[in-house]
Amino acid sequence: MRVILADDSTLLREGLARLLVDEGHEVTAAVGDAEALLEAIATDPPDIAVVDVRMPPTHTDEGLRAALEIREKWPGTGVLVLSQYVERRYATELLTTATEGVGYLLKDRVVQVDEFLDALDRVGSAGTAFDPEVVRQLLTFSSKVDPLQRLTDREREVIARMAQGHTNAAIAGQLNVSQSAVEKYVNSIFDKLELTDTTGYSRRVLAILRFLGT
């Protein structure tokens, strides 16, 4: 997979570049600010961009705005956002703008190499990957939404993993149940969230958005 890295921390940027090359990926560029990121992608669009939220000059939301611009101008390029903290507004804005090929991980997750590489693969394959802590905090925020109160504890476990970008098969493995059981939970979630009149894929996305409180 061809990857571009954007982070103002030279140490993290170079460390990720070395890790990705060792894992067989091609790092097309490694830059320290959003302007350089967009220039590099315009010249040679990669499969996925790994982007820090806060970068120079203001260290506020330059990375997120660049991520949204990437999804708009180069929809074939996935975006995996890295952040030091759970920034709920950024996570929901990213997910509501693009429902595939996006991810949001806490930087602490990067040191768990297998989880980071799994998230990278999912986003690069037009899937989603959201940090469990991000999902947990969004779940807390969304717990006041009435339709979600109808979900059982098991259904909430399933939809939380859906929000992290896992497939039904992967969820079945994580919960030690059959895939058909997961499919039943998913259908029950659709019914309880009153998502019965849309297509299967759209219902999954809409359920996640409802779960995340958007």
PDB file of C-alpha atoms in Angstrom:
ATOM      1  CA  MET A   1       0.000   0.000   0.000  1.00  0.00           C
ATOM      2  CA  ARG A   2       1.242   3.506  -0.837  1.00  0.00           C
ATOM      3  CA  VAL A   3       1.115   5.777   2.236  1.00  0.00           C
ATOM      4  CA  ILE A   4       1.807   9.450   2.927  1.00  0.00           C
ATOM      5  CA  LEU A   5       2.543  10.613   6.488  1.00  0.00           C
ATOM      6  CA  ALA A   6       1.829  14.068   7.920  1.00  0.00           C
ATOM      7  CA  ASP A   7       2.889  14.858  11.495  1.00  0.00           C
ATOM      8  CA  ASP A   8       4.920  17.745  12.885  1.00  0.00           C
ATOM      9  CA  SER A   9       6.741  15.385  15.247  1.00  0.00           C
ATOM     10  CA  THR A  10       9.848  14.322  13.379  1.00  0.00           C
ATOM     11  CA  LEU A  11      10.412  11.430  15.753  1.00  0.00           C
ATOM     12  CA  LEU A  12       6.910   9.977  15.265  1.00  0.00           C
ATOM     13  CA  ARG A  13       6.952  10.644  11.533  1.00  0.00           C
ATOM     14  CA  GLU A  14      10.260   8.916  10.964  1.00  0.00           C
ATOM     15  CA  GLY A  15       9.316   6.062  13.283  1.00  0.00           C
ATOM     16  CA  LEU A  16       6.076   5.404  11.407  1.00  0.00           C
ATOM     17  CA  ALA A  17       7.865   5.625   8.074  1.00  0.00           C
ATOM     18  CA  ARG A  18      10.379   3.002   9.150  1.00  0.00           C
ATOM     19  CA  LEU A  19       7.635   0.738  10.519  1.00  0.00           C
ATOM     20  CA  LEU A  20       5.569   0.945   7.337  1.00  0.00           C
ATOM     21  CA  VAL A  21       8.540   0.256   5.073  1.00  0.00           C
ATOM     22  CA  ASP A  22       9.504  -2.733   7.222  1.00  0.00           C
ATOM     23  CA  GLU A  23       5.928  -4.031   6.802  1.00  0.00           C
ATOM     24  CA  GLY A  24       6.203  -3.831   3.010  1.00  0.00           C
ATOM     25  CA  HIS A  25       4.379  -0.538   2.411  1.00  0.00           C
ATOM     26  CA  GLU A  26       5.669   2.322   0.254  1.00  0.00           C
ATOM     27  CA  VAL A  27       5.921   5.722   1.975  1.00  0.00           C
ATOM     28  CA  THR A  28       5.447   8.249  -0.833  1.00  0.00           C
ATOM     29  CA  ALA A  29       6.205  11.256   1.385  1.00  0.00           C
ATOM     30  CA  ALA A  30       6.572  12.230   5.059  1.00  0.00           C
ATOM     31  CA  VAL A  31       5.793  15.889   5.752  1.00  0.00           C
ATOM     32  CA  GLY A  32       5.391  18.165   8.767  1.00  0.00           C
ATOM     33  CA  ASP A  33       2.427  20.419   7.898  1.00  0.00           C
ATOM     34  CA  ALA A  34      -0.909  20.398   6.082  1.00  0.00           C
ATOM     35  CA  GLU A  35       0.205  22.592   3.188  1.00  0.00           C
ATOM     36  CA  ALA A  36       3.040  20.225   2.301  1.00  0.00           C
ATOM     37  CA  LEU A  37       0.640  17.286   2.687  1.00  0.00           C
ATOM     38  CA  LEU A  38      -1.844  18.636   0.134  1.00  0.00           C
ATOM     39  CA  GLU A  39       0.944  19.577  -2.292  1.00  0.00           C
ATOM     40  CA  ALA A  40       2.414  16.075  -2.089  1.00  0.00           C
ATOM     41  CA  ILE A  41      -0.963  14.388  -2.649  1.00  0.00           C
ATOM     42  CA  ALA A  42      -1.744  16.620  -5.631  1.00  0.00           C
ATOM     43  CA  THR A  43       1.539  15.517  -7.188  1.00  0.00           C
ATOM     44  CA  ASP A  44       1.259  11.805  -6.401  1.00  0.00           C
ATOM     45  CA  PRO A  45      -1.993  10.625  -4.741  1.00  0.00           C
ATOM     46  CA  PRO A  46      -1.321   7.663  -2.387  1.00  0.00           C
ATOM     47  CA  ASP A  47      -3.701   4.908  -1.260  1.00  0.00           C
ATOM     48  CA  ILE A  48      -3.929   6.349   2.240  1.00  0.00           C
ATOM     49  CA  ALA A  49      -2.875   9.449   4.175  1.00  0.00           C
ATOM     50  CA  VAL A  50      -1.996   9.210   7.877  1.00  0.00           C
ATOM     51  CA  VAL A  51      -2.628  12.696   9.257  1.00  0.00           C
ATOM     52  CA  ASP A  52      -2.103  14.378  12.637  1.00  0.00           C
ATOM     53  CA  VAL A  53      -5.026  16.643  13.672  1.00  0.00           C
ATOM     54  CA  ARG A  54      -2.901  19.488  15.020  1.00  0.00           C
ATOM     55  CA  MET A  55      -0.074  20.785  12.864  1.00  0.00           C
ATOM     56  CA  PRO A  56       1.679  24.117  12.142  1.00  0.00           C
ATOM     57  CA  PRO A  57       1.110  27.014  12.023  1.00  0.00           C
ATOM     58  CA  THR A  58      -1.686  27.218  14.665  1.00  0.00           C
ATOM     59  CA  HIS A  59      -1.618  23.627  15.948  1.00  0.00           C
ATOM     60  CA  THR A  60      -5.428  23.538  16.141  1.00  0.00           C
ATOM     61  CA  ASP A  61      -7.258  21.734  13.324  1.00  0.00           C
ATOM     62  CA  GLU A  62      -5.041  22.068  10.237  1.00  0.00           C
ATOM     63  CA  GLY A  63      -4.727  18.314   9.884  1.00  0.00           C
ATOM     64  CA  LEU A  64      -8.451  17.692  10.111  1.00  0.00           C
ATOM     65  CA  ARG A  65      -9.255  20.349   7.534  1.00  0.00           C
ATOM     66  CA  ALA A  66      -6.624  18.818   5.245  1.00  0.00           C
ATOM     67  CA  ALA A  67      -8.182  15.371   5.819  1.00  0.00           C
ATOM     68  CA  LEU A  68     -11.614  16.639   4.811  1.00  0.00           C
ATOM     69  CA  GLU A  69     -10.149  18.305   1.719  1.00  0.00           C
ATOM     70  CA  ILE A  70      -8.401  15.062   0.767  1.00  0.00           C
ATOM     71  CA  ARG A  71     -11.668  13.114   0.998  1.00  0.00           C
ATOM     72  CA  GLU A  72     -13.383  15.708  -1.191  1.00  0.00           C
ATOM     73  CA  LYS A  73     -10.701  16.112  -3.878  1.00  0.00           C
ATOM     74  CA  TRP A  74      -9.182  12.613  -3.891  1.00  0.00           C
ATOM     75  CA  PRO A  75     -11.966  10.215  -2.802  1.00  0.00           C
ATOM     76  CA  GLY A  76      -9.807   7.232  -3.737  1.00  0.00           C
ATOM     77  CA  THR A  77      -7.336   8.141  -0.991  1.00  0.00           C
ATOM     78  CA  GLY A  78      -8.236   6.868   2.470  1.00  0.00           C
ATOM     79  CA  VAL A  79      -7.574   9.045   5.530  1.00  0.00           C
ATOM     80  CA  LEU A  80      -6.439   7.772   8.920  1.00  0.00           C
ATOM     81  CA  VAL A  81      -6.397  10.630  11.443  1.00  0.00           C
ATOM     82  CA  LEU A  82      -4.150  10.455  14.500  1.00  0.00           C
ATOM     83  CA  SER A  83      -4.837  12.550  17.592  1.00  0.00           C
ATOM     84  CA  GLN A  84      -3.347  12.875  21.044  1.00  0.00           C
ATOM     85  CA  TYR A  85      -6.806  13.134  22.622  1.00  0.00           C
ATOM     86  CA  VAL A  86     -10.423  12.203  21.883  1.00  0.00           C
ATOM     87  CA  GLU A  87     -11.665  15.268  20.049  1.00  0.00           C
ATOM     88  CA  ARG A  88     -15.315  14.373  19.601  1.00  0.00           C
ATOM     89  CA  ARG A  89     -16.251  17.162  17.239  1.00  0.00           C
ATOM     90  CA  TYR A  90     -13.445  16.226  14.856  1.00  0.00           C
ATOM     91  CA  ALA A  91     -14.344  12.530  14.929  1.00  0.00           C
ATOM     92  CA  THR A  92     -18.023  13.111  14.187  1.00  0.00           C
ATOM     93  CA  GLU A  93     -17.255  15.683  11.500  1.00  0.00           C
ATOM     94  CA  LEU A  94     -14.937  13.262   9.748  1.00  0.00           C
ATOM     95  CA  LEU A  95     -17.400  10.387   9.898  1.00  0.00           C
ATOM     96  CA  THR A  96     -20.372  12.444   8.722  1.00  0.00           C
ATOM     97  CA  THR A  97     -18.348  13.789   5.812  1.00  0.00           C
ATOM     98  CA  ALA A  98     -17.059  10.421   4.611  1.00  0.00           C
ATOM     99  CA  THR A  99     -18.498   7.039   5.593  1.00  0.00           C
ATOM    100  CA  GLU A 100     -15.812   4.860   4.018  1.00  0.00           C
ATOM    101  CA  GLY A 101     -12.040   4.990   3.806  1.00  0.00           C
ATOM    102  CA  VAL A 102     -11.730   6.931   7.069  1.00  0.00           C
ATOM    103  CA  GLY A 103     -10.343   6.262  10.519  1.00  0.00           C
ATOM    104  CA  TYR A 104      -9.548   8.029  13.784  1.00  0.00           C
ATOM    105  CA  LEU A 105      -6.990   6.609  16.201  1.00  0.00           C
ATOM    106  CA  LEU A 106      -5.433   7.912  19.361  1.00  0.00           C
ATOM    107  CA  LYS A 107      -1.674   8.221  19.040  1.00  0.00           C
ATOM    108  CA  ASP A 108      -1.193   5.879  21.973  1.00  0.00           C
ATOM    109  CA  ARG A 109      -2.712   3.150  19.772  1.00  0.00           C
ATOM    110  CA  VAL A 110       0.186   3.485  17.315  1.00  0.00           C
ATOM    111  CA  VAL A 111       2.559   1.742  19.713  1.00  0.00           C
ATOM    112  CA  GLN A 112       0.272  -1.289  19.543  1.00  0.00           C
ATOM    113  CA  VAL A 113       1.662  -2.138  16.132  1.00  0.00           C
ATOM    114  CA  ASP A 114      -0.786  -4.899  15.174  1.00  0.00           C
ATOM    115  CA  GLU A 115      -3.822  -2.701  15.920  1.00  0.00           C
ATOM    116  CA  PHE A 116      -2.339   0.232  14.018  1.00  0.00           C
ATOM    117  CA  LEU A 117      -1.521  -1.890  10.960  1.00  0.00           C
ATOM    118  CA  ASP A 118      -4.984  -3.501  11.071  1.00  0.00           C
ATOM    119  CA  ALA A 119      -6.608  -0.044  11.131  1.00  0.00           C
ATOM    120  CA  LEU A 120      -4.390   1.062   8.253  1.00  0.00           C
ATOM    121  CA  ASP A 121      -5.419  -1.962   6.164  1.00  0.00           C
ATOM    122  CA  ARG A 122      -9.119  -1.400   6.853  1.00  0.00           C
ATOM    123  CA  VAL A 123      -9.045   2.282   5.918  1.00  0.00           C
ATOM    124  CA  GLY A 124      -6.901   1.534   2.860  1.00  0.00           C
ATOM    125  CA  SER A 125      -9.539  -1.014   1.780  1.00  0.00           C
ATOM    126  CA  ALA A 126     -12.327   1.617   1.928  1.00  0.00           C
ATOM    127  CA  GLY A 127     -13.417   0.499   5.397  1.00  0.00           C
ATOM    128  CA  THR A 128     -13.459   2.407   8.677  1.00  0.00           C
ATOM    129  CA  ALA A 129     -11.378   2.216  11.832  1.00  0.00           C
ATOM    130  CA  PHE A 130     -12.262   4.170  14.949  1.00  0.00           C
ATOM    131  CA  ASP A 131     -10.360   3.934  18.199  1.00  0.00           C
ATOM    132  CA  PRO A 132     -12.319   2.058  20.901  1.00  0.00           C
ATOM    133  CA  GLU A 133     -11.823   4.977  23.294  1.00  0.00           C
ATOM    134  CA  VAL A 134     -13.269   7.389  20.724  1.00  0.00           C
ATOM    135  CA  VAL A 135     -16.296   5.127  20.325  1.00  0.00           C
ATOM    136  CA  ARG A 136     -16.675   4.781  24.100  1.00  0.00           C
ATOM    137  CA  GLN A 137     -16.755   8.538  24.613  1.00  0.00           C
ATOM    138  CA  LEU A 138     -19.166   9.031  21.722  1.00  0.00           C
ATOM    139  CA  LEU A 139     -21.324   6.303  23.223  1.00  0.00           C
ATOM    140  CA  THR A 140     -21.431   8.206  26.516  1.00  0.00           C
ATOM    141  CA  PHE A 141     -22.415  11.324  24.617  1.00  0.00           C
ATOM    142  CA  SER A 142     -25.119   9.504  22.652  1.00  0.00           C
ATOM    143  CA  SER A 143     -26.638   7.567  25.570  1.00  0.00           C
ATOM    144  CA  LYS A 144     -29.400  10.152  25.915  1.00  0.00           C
ATOM    145  CA  VAL A 145     -30.726   9.424  22.436  1.00  0.00           C
ATOM    146  CA  ASP A 146     -33.979   7.502  22.926  1.00  0.00           C
ATOM    147  CA  PRO A 147     -33.707   4.871  20.138  1.00  0.00           C
ATOM    148  CA  LEU A 148     -30.379   3.684  21.496  1.00  0.00           C
ATOM    149  CA  GLN A 149     -31.957   3.004  24.868  1.00  0.00           C
ATOM    150  CA  ARG A 150     -33.823   0.138  23.221  1.00  0.00           C
ATOM    151  CA  LEU A 151     -30.614  -1.786  22.499  1.00  0.00           C
ATOM    152  CA  THR A 152     -29.574  -4.661  24.723  1.00  0.00           C
ATOM    153  CA  ASP A 153     -26.087  -4.799  26.197  1.00  0.00           C
ATOM    154  CA  ARG A 154     -25.064  -7.342  23.541  1.00  0.00           C
ATOM    155  CA  GLU A 155     -26.473  -5.200  20.736  1.00  0.00           C
ATOM    156  CA  ARG A 156     -24.518  -2.234  22.074  1.00  0.00           C
ATOM    157  CA  GLU A 157     -21.371  -4.360  22.044  1.00  0.00           C
ATOM    158  CA  VAL A 158     -22.057  -5.235  18.410  1.00  0.00           C
ATOM    159  CA  ILE A 159     -22.764  -1.690  17.244  1.00  0.00           C
ATOM    160  CA  ALA A 160     -19.699  -0.398  19.106  1.00  0.00           C
ATOM    161  CA  ARG A 161     -17.559  -2.796  17.079  1.00  0.00           C
ATOM    162  CA  MET A 162     -19.415  -1.828  13.894  1.00  0.00           C
ATOM    163  CA  ALA A 163     -18.465   1.781  14.644  1.00  0.00           C
ATOM    164  CA  GLN A 164     -14.833   0.709  14.962  1.00  0.00           C
ATOM    165  CA  GLY A 165     -15.047  -0.591  11.383  1.00  0.00           C
ATOM    166  CA  HIS A 166     -15.148  -4.345  12.026  1.00  0.00           C
ATOM    167  CA  THR A 167     -17.033  -6.729   9.739  1.00  0.00           C
ATOM    168  CA  ASN A 168     -19.691  -9.135  11.003  1.00  0.00           C
ATOM    169  CA  ALA A 169     -17.195 -11.984  10.747  1.00  0.00           C
ATOM    170  CA  ALA A 170     -14.631 -10.092  12.819  1.00  0.00           C
ATOM    171  CA  ILE A 171     -17.249  -9.171  15.429  1.00  0.00           C
ATOM    172  CA  ALA A 172     -18.297 -12.812  15.683  1.00  0.00           C
ATOM    173  CA  GLY A 173     -14.704 -13.774  16.421  1.00  0.00           C
ATOM    174  CA  GLN A 174     -14.285 -11.065  19.041  1.00  0.00           C
ATOM    175  CA  LEU A 175     -17.517 -11.974  20.862  1.00  0.00           C
ATOM    176  CA  ASN A 176     -17.112 -15.755  20.461  1.00  0.00           C
ATOM    177  CA  VAL A 177     -20.477 -16.163  18.729  1.00  0.00           C
ATOM    178  CA  SER A 178     -21.449 -17.326  15.242  1.00  0.00           C
ATOM    179  CA  GLN A 179     -21.591 -14.942  12.313  1.00  0.00           C
ATOM    180  CA  SER A 180     -25.300 -15.685  11.911  1.00  0.00           C
ATOM    181  CA  ALA A 181     -25.829 -14.600  15.537  1.00  0.00           C
ATOM    182  CA  VAL A 182     -24.091 -11.303  14.797  1.00  0.00           C
ATOM    183  CA  GLU A 183     -26.266 -10.841  11.711  1.00  0.00           C
ATOM    184  CA  LYS A 184     -29.343 -11.289  13.911  1.00  0.00           C
ATOM    185  CA  TYR A 185     -28.064  -8.685  16.354  1.00  0.00           C
ATOM    186  CA  VAL A 186     -27.375  -6.295  13.464  1.00  0.00           C
ATOM    187  CA  ASN A 187     -30.869  -6.762  12.039  1.00  0.00           C
ATOM    188  CA  SER A 188     -32.338  -6.214  15.491  1.00  0.00           C
ATOM    189  CA  ILE A 189     -30.323  -3.002  15.792  1.00  0.00           C
ATOM    190  CA  PHE A 190     -31.688  -1.826  12.431  1.00  0.00           C
ATOM    191  CA  ASP A 191     -35.244  -2.542  13.587  1.00  0.00           C
ATOM    192  CA  LYS A 192     -34.835  -0.784  16.936  1.00  0.00           C
ATOM    193  CA  LEU A 193     -33.274   2.248  15.264  1.00  0.00           C
ATOM    194  CA  GLU A 194     -36.128   2.205  12.749  1.00  0.00           C
ATOM    195  CA  LEU A 195     -33.821   1.748   9.772  1.00  0.00           C
ATOM    196  CA  THR A 196     -36.008  -0.733   7.943  1.00  0.00           C
ATOM    197  CA  ASP A 197     -36.663   1.049   4.653  1.00  0.00           C
ATOM    198  CA  THR A 198     -33.126   1.561   3.367  1.00  0.00           C
ATOM    199  CA  THR A 199     -30.533  -0.676   1.739  1.00  0.00           C
ATOM    200  CA  GLY A 200     -28.322  -2.939   3.836  1.00  0.00           C
ATOM    201  CA  TYR A 201     -25.106  -0.951   3.446  1.00  0.00           C
ATOM    202  CA  SER A 202     -26.828   2.372   4.056  1.00  0.00           C
ATOM    203  CA  ARG A 203     -28.534   0.990   7.144  1.00  0.00           C
ATOM    204  CA  ARG A 204     -25.165  -0.036   8.576  1.00  0.00           C
ATOM    205  CA  VAL A 205     -23.721   3.439   8.026  1.00  0.00           C
ATOM    206  CA  LEU A 206     -26.844   5.137   9.346  1.00  0.00           C
ATOM    207  CA  ALA A 207     -26.863   2.921  12.434  1.00  0.00           C
ATOM    208  CA  ILE A 208     -23.256   3.860  13.186  1.00  0.00           C
ATOM    209  CA  LEU A 209     -24.005   7.535  12.716  1.00  0.00           C
ATOM    210  CA  ARG A 210     -27.014   7.262  15.032  1.00  0.00           C
ATOM    211  CA  PHE A 211     -24.877   5.417  17.566  1.00  0.00           C
ATOM    212  CA  LEU A 212     -22.215   8.103  17.434  1.00  0.00           C
ATOM    213  CA  GLY A 213     -24.841  10.712  18.150  1.00  0.00           C
ATOM    214  CA  THR A 214     -24.633  12.606  14.880  1.00  0.00           C
TER     215      THR A 214
END
